[in-house]
Amino acid sequence: MRVMIEEAVKSIRGKTSFEPKIGIILGTGLGQLVKSIDEEISIPYKEIPHFAESTVESHTGKLIFGKLSGKSVVAMQGRFHYYEGYSMQEVTFPVRVMKSLGCDLLIVSNACGGVNPLFNHGDVMLICDHINLLPDNPLRGKNDDSLGPRFPDMYNAYDKEIIELAERVALQHGIGVKKGVYVAMSGPCFETFAEYRMVRNIGGDVVGMSTIPEVIVARHSGMKVLGISIVTDLCFPDKPQAVSHAIVIKAANEAEPKLTKLVEEVVREIEI
Ligand code: HPA
């Protein structure tokens, strides 16, 4: 793994000496944030050794390096999902590369379904904790101690101080935010209504198919994390509604400006 990371970093370093401090992963329908980045260089995934290629239509696969609100960032436009058939190591490889490039913070967004009955379409939720129902963990297997500890602590997985900062910034800019627990299931089918009920009963507020692997690896490598979910559809078992990828994309696109503003302002305010 270390050799693969070094090869990817070497290839990127052959193209740019830009030193990002913040890594950003944009979820389904949420890629517009990159337009706010004053771009230095963008590198297609296919030009980076060991990077997988995004197979979901709505994701364009490239790394974008540049300044966002005065800070040096690298954004992944398009992420890898477990349901695409990638291994957990492939899904999380870009996070390892971000860390090696110098990132100390990961900001990760996703589109998700709301199971908390107080949630609405288009809500922005700051992730406070997660429940991993994916059938694998990116840290399974031999641990490379040079990358992180065998048994990483998930205390403060979603950094409390950064959540407080995000809440403060949201209030200042009139962006309503919820807080809650993100549950990941493998997909690619959306969950059944019995599964939505289960997600709610075990303590989830939203459900999606991503984010947790990247967060686990970011924490393993010592990066801080801010996770933001956009509620694109409501998954209330007592009031069943149909969902489709098109509905998710449309709702994510509509809610995007709030996410963009929030991330821009958090990045501006954060000390890193
Ligand atoms: N489940 C339900 N609704 C969703 C999901 C999901 O995984 N992702 C986006 N909306």
PDB file of C-alpha atoms and ligand atoms in Angstrom:
ATOM      1  CA  MET A   1       0.000   0.000   0.000  1.00  0.00           C
ATOM      2  CA  ARG A   2       2.749   2.472   0.942  1.00  0.00           C
ATOM      3  CA  VAL A   3       4.530   1.898  -2.360  1.00  0.00           C
ATOM      4  CA  MET A   4       1.286   2.479  -4.268  1.00  0.00           C
ATOM      5  CA  ILE A   5       0.659   5.707  -2.356  1.00  0.00           C
ATOM      6  CA  GLU A   6       4.205   6.866  -3.070  1.00  0.00           C
ATOM      7  CA  GLU A   7       3.802   6.131  -6.788  1.00  0.00           C
ATOM      8  CA  ALA A   8       0.553   8.111  -6.948  1.00  0.00           C
ATOM      9  CA  VAL A   9       2.074  11.033  -5.026  1.00  0.00           C
ATOM     10  CA  LYS A  10       5.191  10.971  -7.207  1.00  0.00           C
ATOM     11  CA  SER A  11       3.073  11.128 -10.346  1.00  0.00           C
ATOM     12  CA  ILE A  12       1.069  14.083  -8.942  1.00  0.00           C
ATOM     13  CA  ARG A  13       4.270  15.796  -7.824  1.00  0.00           C
ATOM     14  CA  GLY A  14       5.520  15.449 -11.394  1.00  0.00           C
ATOM     15  CA  LYS A  15       2.640  17.689 -12.447  1.00  0.00           C
ATOM     16  CA  THR A  16       2.322  20.146  -9.557  1.00  0.00           C
ATOM     17  CA  SER A  17       4.103  21.214  -6.399  1.00  0.00           C
ATOM     18  CA  PHE A  18       0.832  22.582  -4.978  1.00  0.00           C
ATOM     19  CA  GLU A  19       0.486  21.635  -1.294  1.00  0.00           C
ATOM     20  CA  PRO A  20      -3.123  21.106  -0.258  1.00  0.00           C
ATOM     21  CA  LYS A  21      -4.060  21.238   3.438  1.00  0.00           C
ATOM     22  CA  ILE A  22      -7.706  20.241   3.045  1.00  0.00           C
ATOM     23  CA  GLY A  23      -9.086  17.300   1.067  1.00  0.00           C
ATOM     24  CA  ILE A  24     -12.648  17.526  -0.186  1.00  0.00           C
ATOM     25  CA  ILE A  25     -14.811  14.667  -1.455  1.00  0.00           C
ATOM     26  CA  LEU A  26     -17.994  15.621  -3.243  1.00  0.00           C
ATOM     27  CA  GLY A  27     -21.017  13.359  -3.251  1.00  0.00           C
ATOM     28  CA  THR A  28     -23.645  12.515  -5.840  1.00  0.00           C
ATOM     29  CA  GLY A  29     -25.040  15.655  -7.478  1.00  0.00           C
ATOM     30  CA  LEU A  30     -22.830  17.826  -5.274  1.00  0.00           C
ATOM     31  CA  GLY A  31     -19.873  18.463  -7.567  1.00  0.00           C
ATOM     32  CA  GLN A  32     -20.594  22.157  -8.231  1.00  0.00           C
ATOM     33  CA  LEU A  33     -18.497  23.251  -5.270  1.00  0.00           C
ATOM     34  CA  VAL A  34     -15.439  22.837  -7.463  1.00  0.00           C
ATOM     35  CA  LYS A  35     -16.540  25.929  -9.424  1.00  0.00           C
ATOM     36  CA  SER A  36     -15.681  27.957  -6.313  1.00  0.00           C
ATOM     37  CA  ILE A  37     -12.136  26.642  -6.359  1.00  0.00           C
ATOM     38  CA  ASP A  38      -9.582  28.939  -7.916  1.00  0.00           C
ATOM     39  CA  GLU A  39      -8.030  26.088  -9.834  1.00  0.00           C
ATOM     40  CA  GLU A  40      -4.305  25.589 -10.068  1.00  0.00           C
ATOM     41  CA  ILE A  41      -4.428  22.257 -11.880  1.00  0.00           C
ATOM     42  CA  SER A  42      -6.803  19.351 -12.320  1.00  0.00           C
ATOM     43  CA  ILE A  43      -5.632  15.803 -12.858  1.00  0.00           C
ATOM     44  CA  PRO A  44      -7.922  13.072 -14.253  1.00  0.00           C
ATOM     45  CA  TYR A  45      -7.969   9.952 -12.106  1.00  0.00           C
ATOM     46  CA  LYS A  46      -6.880   7.886 -15.071  1.00  0.00           C
ATOM     47  CA  GLU A  47      -3.542   9.726 -15.096  1.00  0.00           C
ATOM     48  CA  ILE A  48      -2.808   8.826 -11.470  1.00  0.00           C
ATOM     49  CA  PRO A  49      -1.308   5.388 -10.759  1.00  0.00           C
ATOM     50  CA  HIS A  50      -3.577   3.059  -8.747  1.00  0.00           C
ATOM     51  CA  PHE A  51      -6.581   5.390  -8.851  1.00  0.00           C
ATOM     52  CA  ALA A  52      -9.759   3.629  -9.870  1.00  0.00           C
ATOM     53  CA  GLU A  53     -12.087   5.268 -12.381  1.00  0.00           C
ATOM     54  CA  SER A  54     -15.509   6.516 -11.367  1.00  0.00           C
ATOM     55  CA  THR A  55     -18.300   4.546 -13.068  1.00  0.00           C
ATOM     56  CA  VAL A  56     -21.327   6.575 -11.956  1.00  0.00           C
ATOM     57  CA  GLU A  57     -22.497   8.875 -14.726  1.00  0.00           C
ATOM     58  CA  SER A  58     -22.997  11.872 -12.473  1.00  0.00           C
ATOM     59  CA  HIS A  59     -19.413  11.754 -11.247  1.00  0.00           C
ATOM     60  CA  THR A  60     -16.560  13.080 -13.348  1.00  0.00           C
ATOM     61  CA  GLY A  61     -13.318  11.662 -12.116  1.00  0.00           C
ATOM     62  CA  LYS A  62     -10.589  14.174 -11.437  1.00  0.00           C
ATOM     63  CA  LEU A  63      -8.577  15.727  -8.659  1.00  0.00           C
ATOM     64  CA  ILE A  64      -8.813  19.501  -8.556  1.00  0.00           C
ATOM     65  CA  PHE A  65      -6.049  21.457  -6.841  1.00  0.00           C
ATOM     66  CA  GLY A  66      -6.486  25.116  -5.972  1.00  0.00           C
ATOM     67  CA  LYS A  67      -7.525  27.787  -3.500  1.00  0.00           C
ATOM     68  CA  LEU A  68     -10.910  27.789  -1.835  1.00  0.00           C
ATOM     69  CA  SER A  69     -11.648  30.795   0.371  1.00  0.00           C
ATOM     70  CA  GLY A  70      -7.908  31.438   0.537  1.00  0.00           C
ATOM     71  CA  LYS A  71      -6.974  27.909   1.664  1.00  0.00           C
ATOM     72  CA  SER A  72      -5.128  25.274  -0.317  1.00  0.00           C
ATOM     73  CA  VAL A  73      -7.418  22.364  -1.140  1.00  0.00           C
ATOM     74  CA  VAL A  74      -7.605  19.269  -3.279  1.00  0.00           C
ATOM     75  CA  ALA A  75     -11.078  18.148  -4.267  1.00  0.00           C
ATOM     76  CA  MET A  76     -12.112  14.792  -5.619  1.00  0.00           C
ATOM     77  CA  GLN A  77     -14.740  15.382  -8.223  1.00  0.00           C
ATOM     78  CA  GLY A  78     -16.401  12.002  -8.250  1.00  0.00           C
ATOM     79  CA  ARG A  79     -15.795   9.379  -5.634  1.00  0.00           C
ATOM     80  CA  PHE A  80     -15.573   5.611  -5.659  1.00  0.00           C
ATOM     81  CA  HIS A  81     -18.373   3.601  -4.146  1.00  0.00           C
ATOM     82  CA  TYR A  82     -18.213   0.097  -2.775  1.00  0.00           C
ATOM     83  CA  TYR A  83     -21.275  -0.801  -4.875  1.00  0.00           C
ATOM     84  CA  GLU A  84     -19.321  -0.085  -8.061  1.00  0.00           C
ATOM     85  CA  GLY A  85     -17.337  -3.210  -7.296  1.00  0.00           C
ATOM     86  CA  TYR A  86     -14.187  -1.586  -5.963  1.00  0.00           C
ATOM     87  CA  SER A  87     -12.428  -2.977  -2.948  1.00  0.00           C
ATOM     88  CA  MET A  88     -12.479  -0.876   0.200  1.00  0.00           C
ATOM     89  CA  GLN A  89      -8.784  -0.179  -0.404  1.00  0.00           C
ATOM     90  CA  GLU A  90      -9.596   1.233  -3.851  1.00  0.00           C
ATOM     91  CA  VAL A  91     -12.489   3.293  -2.484  1.00  0.00           C
ATOM     92  CA  THR A  92     -10.236   4.892   0.118  1.00  0.00           C
ATOM     93  CA  PHE A  93      -6.953   5.110  -1.776  1.00  0.00           C
ATOM     94  CA  PRO A  94      -7.465   8.807  -2.660  1.00  0.00           C
ATOM     95  CA  VAL A  95      -7.714   9.652   1.046  1.00  0.00           C
ATOM     96  CA  ARG A  96      -4.308   8.044   1.621  1.00  0.00           C
ATOM     97  CA  VAL A  97      -2.941  10.138  -1.238  1.00  0.00           C
ATOM     98  CA  MET A  98      -4.526  13.331   0.147  1.00  0.00           C
ATOM     99  CA  LYS A  99      -2.857  12.674   3.482  1.00  0.00           C
ATOM    100  CA  SER A 100       0.508  12.061   1.827  1.00  0.00           C
ATOM    101  CA  LEU A 101       0.148  15.304  -0.125  1.00  0.00           C
ATOM    102  CA  GLY A 102      -0.181  17.165   3.181  1.00  0.00           C
ATOM    103  CA  CYS A 103      -3.921  17.286   3.962  1.00  0.00           C
ATOM    104  CA  ASP A 104      -4.807  17.400   7.653  1.00  0.00           C
ATOM    105  CA  LEU A 105      -8.556  17.762   7.203  1.00  0.00           C
ATOM    106  CA  LEU A 106     -11.065  15.824   5.117  1.00  0.00           C
ATOM    107  CA  ILE A 107     -14.376  17.419   4.216  1.00  0.00           C
ATOM    108  CA  VAL A 108     -16.731  14.811   2.821  1.00  0.00           C
ATOM    109  CA  SER A 109     -20.232  15.268   1.454  1.00  0.00           C
ATOM    110  CA  ASN A 110     -22.944  12.878   0.344  1.00  0.00           C
ATOM    111  CA  ALA A 111     -26.520  12.605  -0.792  1.00  0.00           C
ATOM    112  CA  CYS A 112     -28.607  10.502   1.548  1.00  0.00           C
ATOM    113  CA  GLY A 113     -32.107   9.446   2.491  1.00  0.00           C
ATOM    114  CA  GLY A 114     -33.636  10.864   5.665  1.00  0.00           C
ATOM    115  CA  VAL A 115     -35.130   8.419   8.168  1.00  0.00           C
ATOM    116  CA  ASN A 116     -35.492  10.967  10.969  1.00  0.00           C
ATOM    117  CA  PRO A 117     -39.136  12.088  10.779  1.00  0.00           C
ATOM    118  CA  LEU A 118     -38.123  15.662  11.589  1.00  0.00           C
ATOM    119  CA  PHE A 119     -36.014  15.880   8.436  1.00  0.00           C
ATOM    120  CA  ASN A 120     -37.045  17.424   5.119  1.00  0.00           C
ATOM    121  CA  HIS A 121     -35.936  17.308   1.486  1.00  0.00           C
ATOM    122  CA  GLY A 122     -32.871  19.432   0.956  1.00  0.00           C
ATOM    123  CA  ASP A 123     -31.842  19.510   4.615  1.00  0.00           C
ATOM    124  CA  VAL A 124     -28.153  19.874   5.336  1.00  0.00           C
ATOM    125  CA  MET A 125     -27.009  17.523   8.111  1.00  0.00           C
ATOM    126  CA  LEU A 126     -23.682  17.739   9.893  1.00  0.00           C
ATOM    127  CA  ILE A 127     -22.627  14.166  10.577  1.00  0.00           C
ATOM    128  CA  CYS A 128     -21.924  13.649  14.287  1.00  0.00           C
ATOM    129  CA  ASP A 129     -21.380   9.911  14.186  1.00  0.00           C
ATOM    130  CA  HIS A 130     -21.927   6.904  11.968  1.00  0.00           C
ATOM    131  CA  ILE A 131     -22.992   3.270  11.935  1.00  0.00           C
ATOM    132  CA  ASN A 132     -21.153   1.107   9.445  1.00  0.00           C
ATOM    133  CA  LEU A 133     -23.413  -1.532   7.906  1.00  0.00           C
ATOM    134  CA  LEU A 134     -21.163  -1.971   4.895  1.00  0.00           C
ATOM    135  CA  PRO A 135     -19.981  -5.564   4.692  1.00  0.00           C
ATOM    136  CA  ASP A 136     -16.302  -4.665   4.882  1.00  0.00           C
ATOM    137  CA  ASN A 137     -13.872  -2.270   6.521  1.00  0.00           C
ATOM    138  CA  PRO A 138     -11.004  -0.598   4.641  1.00  0.00           C
ATOM    139  CA  LEU A 139      -8.626  -1.390   7.513  1.00  0.00           C
ATOM    140  CA  ARG A 140      -9.282  -5.137   7.383  1.00  0.00           C
ATOM    141  CA  GLY A 141      -6.055  -7.053   6.736  1.00  0.00           C
ATOM    142  CA  LYS A 142      -2.464  -6.534   7.729  1.00  0.00           C
ATOM    143  CA  ASN A 143      -1.937  -3.107   9.262  1.00  0.00           C
ATOM    144  CA  ASP A 144       0.843  -0.867   7.981  1.00  0.00           C
ATOM    145  CA  ASP A 145       1.871   0.888  11.192  1.00  0.00           C
ATOM    146  CA  SER A 146       3.490   3.657   9.196  1.00  0.00           C
ATOM    147  CA  LEU A 147       0.030   4.619   7.911  1.00  0.00           C
ATOM    148  CA  GLY A 148      -1.826   4.439  11.216  1.00  0.00           C
ATOM    149  CA  PRO A 149      -2.593   2.266  14.262  1.00  0.00           C
ATOM    150  CA  ARG A 150      -4.034  -1.244  14.157  1.00  0.00           C
ATOM    151  CA  PHE A 151      -7.013  -0.255  16.296  1.00  0.00           C
ATOM    152  CA  PRO A 152      -7.817   3.373  15.569  1.00  0.00           C
ATOM    153  CA  ASP A 153     -10.029   5.179  18.033  1.00  0.00           C
ATOM    154  CA  MET A 154     -13.310   6.386  16.554  1.00  0.00           C
ATOM    155  CA  TYR A 155     -13.766   8.871  19.382  1.00  0.00           C
ATOM    156  CA  ASN A 156     -14.309  12.279  17.822  1.00  0.00           C
ATOM    157  CA  ALA A 157     -14.413  10.673  14.360  1.00  0.00           C
ATOM    158  CA  TYR A 158     -16.372  13.731  13.264  1.00  0.00           C
ATOM    159  CA  ASP A 159     -14.468  16.539  14.916  1.00  0.00           C
ATOM    160  CA  LYS A 160     -16.628  18.243  17.534  1.00  0.00           C
ATOM    161  CA  GLU A 161     -14.857  21.587  17.301  1.00  0.00           C
ATOM    162  CA  ILE A 162     -15.287  21.654  13.539  1.00  0.00           C
ATOM    163  CA  ILE A 163     -18.964  20.732  13.905  1.00  0.00           C
ATOM    164  CA  GLU A 164     -19.347  23.682  16.288  1.00  0.00           C
ATOM    165  CA  LEU A 165     -17.560  25.921  13.808  1.00  0.00           C
ATOM    166  CA  ALA A 166     -19.857  24.694  11.005  1.00  0.00           C
ATOM    167  CA  GLU A 167     -22.928  25.385  13.162  1.00  0.00           C
ATOM    168  CA  ARG A 168     -21.697  28.888  13.956  1.00  0.00           C
ATOM    169  CA  VAL A 169     -20.900  29.629  10.317  1.00  0.00           C
ATOM    170  CA  ALA A 170     -24.281  28.212   9.206  1.00  0.00           C
ATOM    171  CA  LEU A 171     -26.092  30.462  11.677  1.00  0.00           C
ATOM    172  CA  GLN A 172     -24.151  33.527  10.500  1.00  0.00           C
ATOM    173  CA  HIS A 173     -25.098  32.854   6.897  1.00  0.00           C
ATOM    174  CA  GLY A 174     -28.698  31.815   7.456  1.00  0.00           C
ATOM    175  CA  ILE A 175     -28.169  28.191   6.464  1.00  0.00           C
ATOM    176  CA  GLY A 176     -30.307  25.797   8.489  1.00  0.00           C
ATOM    177  CA  VAL A 177     -28.402  22.700   9.572  1.00  0.00           C
ATOM    178  CA  LYS A 178     -29.424  19.518  11.326  1.00  0.00           C
ATOM    179  CA  LYS A 179     -27.087  17.135  13.127  1.00  0.00           C
ATOM    180  CA  GLY A 180     -27.271  13.392  13.157  1.00  0.00           C
ATOM    181  CA  VAL A 181     -26.012   9.878  12.613  1.00  0.00           C
ATOM    182  CA  TYR A 182     -25.155   8.597   9.124  1.00  0.00           C
ATOM    183  CA  VAL A 183     -25.718   4.918   8.405  1.00  0.00           C
ATOM    184  CA  ALA A 184     -24.081   3.323   5.381  1.00  0.00           C
ATOM    185  CA  MET A 185     -25.496   0.316   3.578  1.00  0.00           C
ATOM    186  CA  SER A 186     -23.875  -1.280   0.574  1.00  0.00           C
ATOM    187  CA  GLY A 187     -26.426  -0.509  -2.159  1.00  0.00           C
ATOM    188  CA  PRO A 188     -26.698  -0.254  -5.117  1.00  0.00           C
ATOM    189  CA  CYS A 189     -30.395  -0.909  -4.628  1.00  0.00           C
ATOM    190  CA  PHE A 190     -32.064   1.605  -2.396  1.00  0.00           C
ATOM    191  CA  GLU A 191     -33.103   0.084   0.900  1.00  0.00           C
ATOM    192  CA  THR A 192     -36.424  -1.585   1.599  1.00  0.00           C
ATOM    193  CA  PHE A 193     -38.879   0.098   3.918  1.00  0.00           C
ATOM    194  CA  ALA A 194     -38.183  -2.582   6.502  1.00  0.00           C
ATOM    195  CA  GLU A 195     -34.521  -1.605   6.253  1.00  0.00           C
ATOM    196  CA  TYR A 196     -35.368   2.092   6.671  1.00  0.00           C
ATOM    197  CA  ARG A 197     -37.257   1.169   9.836  1.00  0.00           C
ATOM    198  CA  MET A 198     -34.236  -0.781  11.049  1.00  0.00           C
ATOM    199  CA  VAL A 199     -31.907   2.150  10.299  1.00  0.00           C
ATOM    200  CA  ARG A 200     -34.133   4.434  12.352  1.00  0.00           C
ATOM    201  CA  ASN A 201     -34.466   1.898  15.182  1.00  0.00           C
ATOM    202  CA  ILE A 202     -30.718   1.405  15.538  1.00  0.00           C
ATOM    203  CA  GLY A 203     -30.152   5.143  15.879  1.00  0.00           C
ATOM    204  CA  GLY A 204     -29.696   6.442  12.352  1.00  0.00           C
ATOM    205  CA  ASP A 205     -30.939   9.780  11.057  1.00  0.00           C
ATOM    206  CA  VAL A 206     -29.955   9.284   7.429  1.00  0.00           C
ATOM    207  CA  VAL A 207     -28.859   6.415   5.207  1.00  0.00           C
ATOM    208  CA  GLY A 208     -26.520   6.359   2.238  1.00  0.00           C
ATOM    209  CA  MET A 209     -23.992   4.229   0.418  1.00  0.00           C
ATOM    210  CA  SER A 210     -20.700   6.039   0.935  1.00  0.00           C
ATOM    211  CA  THR A 211     -18.567   8.234   3.207  1.00  0.00           C
ATOM    212  CA  ILE A 212     -17.838   5.837   6.059  1.00  0.00           C
ATOM    213  CA  PRO A 213     -14.892   4.058   4.365  1.00  0.00           C
ATOM    214  CA  GLU A 214     -13.210   7.395   3.590  1.00  0.00           C
ATOM    215  CA  VAL A 215     -13.827   8.639   7.130  1.00  0.00           C
ATOM    216  CA  ILE A 216     -12.359   5.478   8.665  1.00  0.00           C
ATOM    217  CA  VAL A 217      -9.194   5.828   6.587  1.00  0.00           C
ATOM    218  CA  ALA A 218      -8.934   9.554   7.272  1.00  0.00           C
ATOM    219  CA  ARG A 219      -9.129   8.875  11.014  1.00  0.00           C
ATOM    220  CA  HIS A 220      -6.667   5.985  10.703  1.00  0.00           C
ATOM    221  CA  SER A 221      -4.189   8.367   9.090  1.00  0.00           C
ATOM    222  CA  GLY A 222      -4.768  11.101  11.681  1.00  0.00           C
ATOM    223  CA  MET A 223      -6.798  13.521   9.552  1.00  0.00           C
ATOM    224  CA  LYS A 224      -9.667  15.463  11.099  1.00  0.00           C
ATOM    225  CA  VAL A 225     -13.049  15.031   9.441  1.00  0.00           C
ATOM    226  CA  LEU A 226     -16.068  17.178   8.675  1.00  0.00           C
ATOM    227  CA  GLY A 227     -18.940  15.173   7.149  1.00  0.00           C
ATOM    228  CA  ILE A 228     -21.960  16.830   5.572  1.00  0.00           C
ATOM    229  CA  SER A 229     -25.041  15.011   4.281  1.00  0.00           C
ATOM    230  CA  ILE A 230     -27.708  16.429   2.003  1.00  0.00           C
ATOM    231  CA  VAL A 231     -31.098  14.809   2.507  1.00  0.00           C
ATOM    232  CA  THR A 232     -32.309  14.151  -1.029  1.00  0.00           C
ATOM    233  CA  ASP A 233     -35.313  11.958  -0.237  1.00  0.00           C
ATOM    234  CA  LEU A 234     -37.398  10.960   2.735  1.00  0.00           C
ATOM    235  CA  CYS A 235     -37.417   7.334   3.806  1.00  0.00           C
ATOM    236  CA  PHE A 236     -40.279   7.123   6.263  1.00  0.00           C
ATOM    237  CA  PRO A 237     -41.549   3.537   6.398  1.00  0.00           C
ATOM    238  CA  ASP A 238     -45.033   4.684   7.452  1.00  0.00           C
ATOM    239  CA  LYS A 239     -45.272   7.083   4.510  1.00  0.00           C
ATOM    240  CA  PRO A 240     -43.559   5.199   1.682  1.00  0.00           C
ATOM    241  CA  GLN A 241     -42.317   7.234  -1.260  1.00  0.00           C
ATOM    242  CA  ALA A 242     -40.544   6.060  -4.371  1.00  0.00           C
ATOM    243  CA  VAL A 243     -36.926   7.057  -4.910  1.00  0.00           C
ATOM    244  CA  SER A 244     -34.666   6.934  -7.942  1.00  0.00           C
ATOM    245  CA  HIS A 245     -31.173   8.078  -8.858  1.00  0.00           C
ATOM    246  CA  ALA A 246     -32.773  10.899 -10.883  1.00  0.00           C
ATOM    247  CA  ILE A 247     -34.721  12.122  -7.830  1.00  0.00           C
ATOM    248  CA  VAL A 248     -31.518  12.026  -5.753  1.00  0.00           C
ATOM    249  CA  ILE A 249     -29.538  14.004  -8.354  1.00  0.00           C
ATOM    250  CA  LYS A 250     -32.273  16.617  -8.795  1.00  0.00           C
ATOM    251  CA  ALA A 251     -32.652  17.158  -5.050  1.00  0.00           C
ATOM    252  CA  ALA A 252     -28.882  17.247  -4.530  1.00  0.00           C
ATOM    253  CA  ASN A 253     -28.492  19.837  -7.287  1.00  0.00           C
ATOM    254  CA  GLU A 254     -31.193  21.990  -5.692  1.00  0.00           C
ATOM    255  CA  ALA A 255     -29.616  21.858  -2.245  1.00  0.00           C
ATOM    256  CA  GLU A 256     -26.088  22.303  -3.563  1.00  0.00           C
ATOM    257  CA  PRO A 257     -25.795  26.102  -3.134  1.00  0.00           C
ATOM    258  CA  LYS A 258     -26.308  25.718   0.642  1.00  0.00           C
ATOM    259  CA  LEU A 259     -23.595  23.084   0.851  1.00  0.00           C
ATOM    260  CA  THR A 260     -21.233  25.153  -1.275  1.00  0.00           C
ATOM    261  CA  LYS A 261     -21.738  28.243   0.869  1.00  0.00           C
ATOM    262  CA  LEU A 262     -21.305  26.279   4.084  1.00  0.00           C
ATOM    263  CA  VAL A 263     -18.098  24.594   2.928  1.00  0.00           C
ATOM    264  CA  GLU A 264     -16.685  27.866   1.566  1.00  0.00           C
ATOM    265  CA  GLU A 265     -17.293  29.624   4.865  1.00  0.00           C
ATOM    266  CA  VAL A 266     -16.052  26.772   7.062  1.00  0.00           C
ATOM    267  CA  VAL A 267     -12.865  26.607   4.997  1.00  0.00           C
ATOM    268  CA  ARG A 268     -12.471  30.397   5.304  1.00  0.00           C
ATOM    269  CA  GLU A 269     -12.853  30.303   9.095  1.00  0.00           C
ATOM    270  CA  ILE A 270     -10.974  27.147   9.970  1.00  0.00           C
ATOM    271  CA  GLU A 271      -7.454  27.396  11.304  1.00  0.00           C
ATOM    272  CA  ILE A 272      -5.327  24.869   9.519  1.00  0.00           C
TER     273      ILE A 272
HETATM  274  N1  HPA B   1     -30.857   5.346   0.471  1.00  0.00           N
HETATM  275  C1  HPA B   1     -31.978   6.073   0.396  1.00  0.00           C
HETATM  276  N2  HPA B   1     -32.028   7.261  -0.129  1.00  0.00           N
HETATM  277  C2  HPA B   1     -30.906   7.779  -0.607  1.00  0.00           C
HETATM  278  C3  HPA B   1     -29.711   7.089  -0.562  1.00  0.00           C
HETATM  279  C4  HPA B   1     -29.686   5.803   0.010  1.00  0.00           C
HETATM  280  O1  HPA B   1     -28.657   5.118   0.076  1.00  0.00           O
HETATM  281  N3  HPA B   1     -28.762   7.885  -1.115  1.00  0.00           N
HETATM  282  C5  HPA B   1     -29.388   9.015  -1.489  1.00  0.00           C
HETATM  283  N4  HPA B   1     -30.678   8.964  -1.172  1.00  0.00           N
END
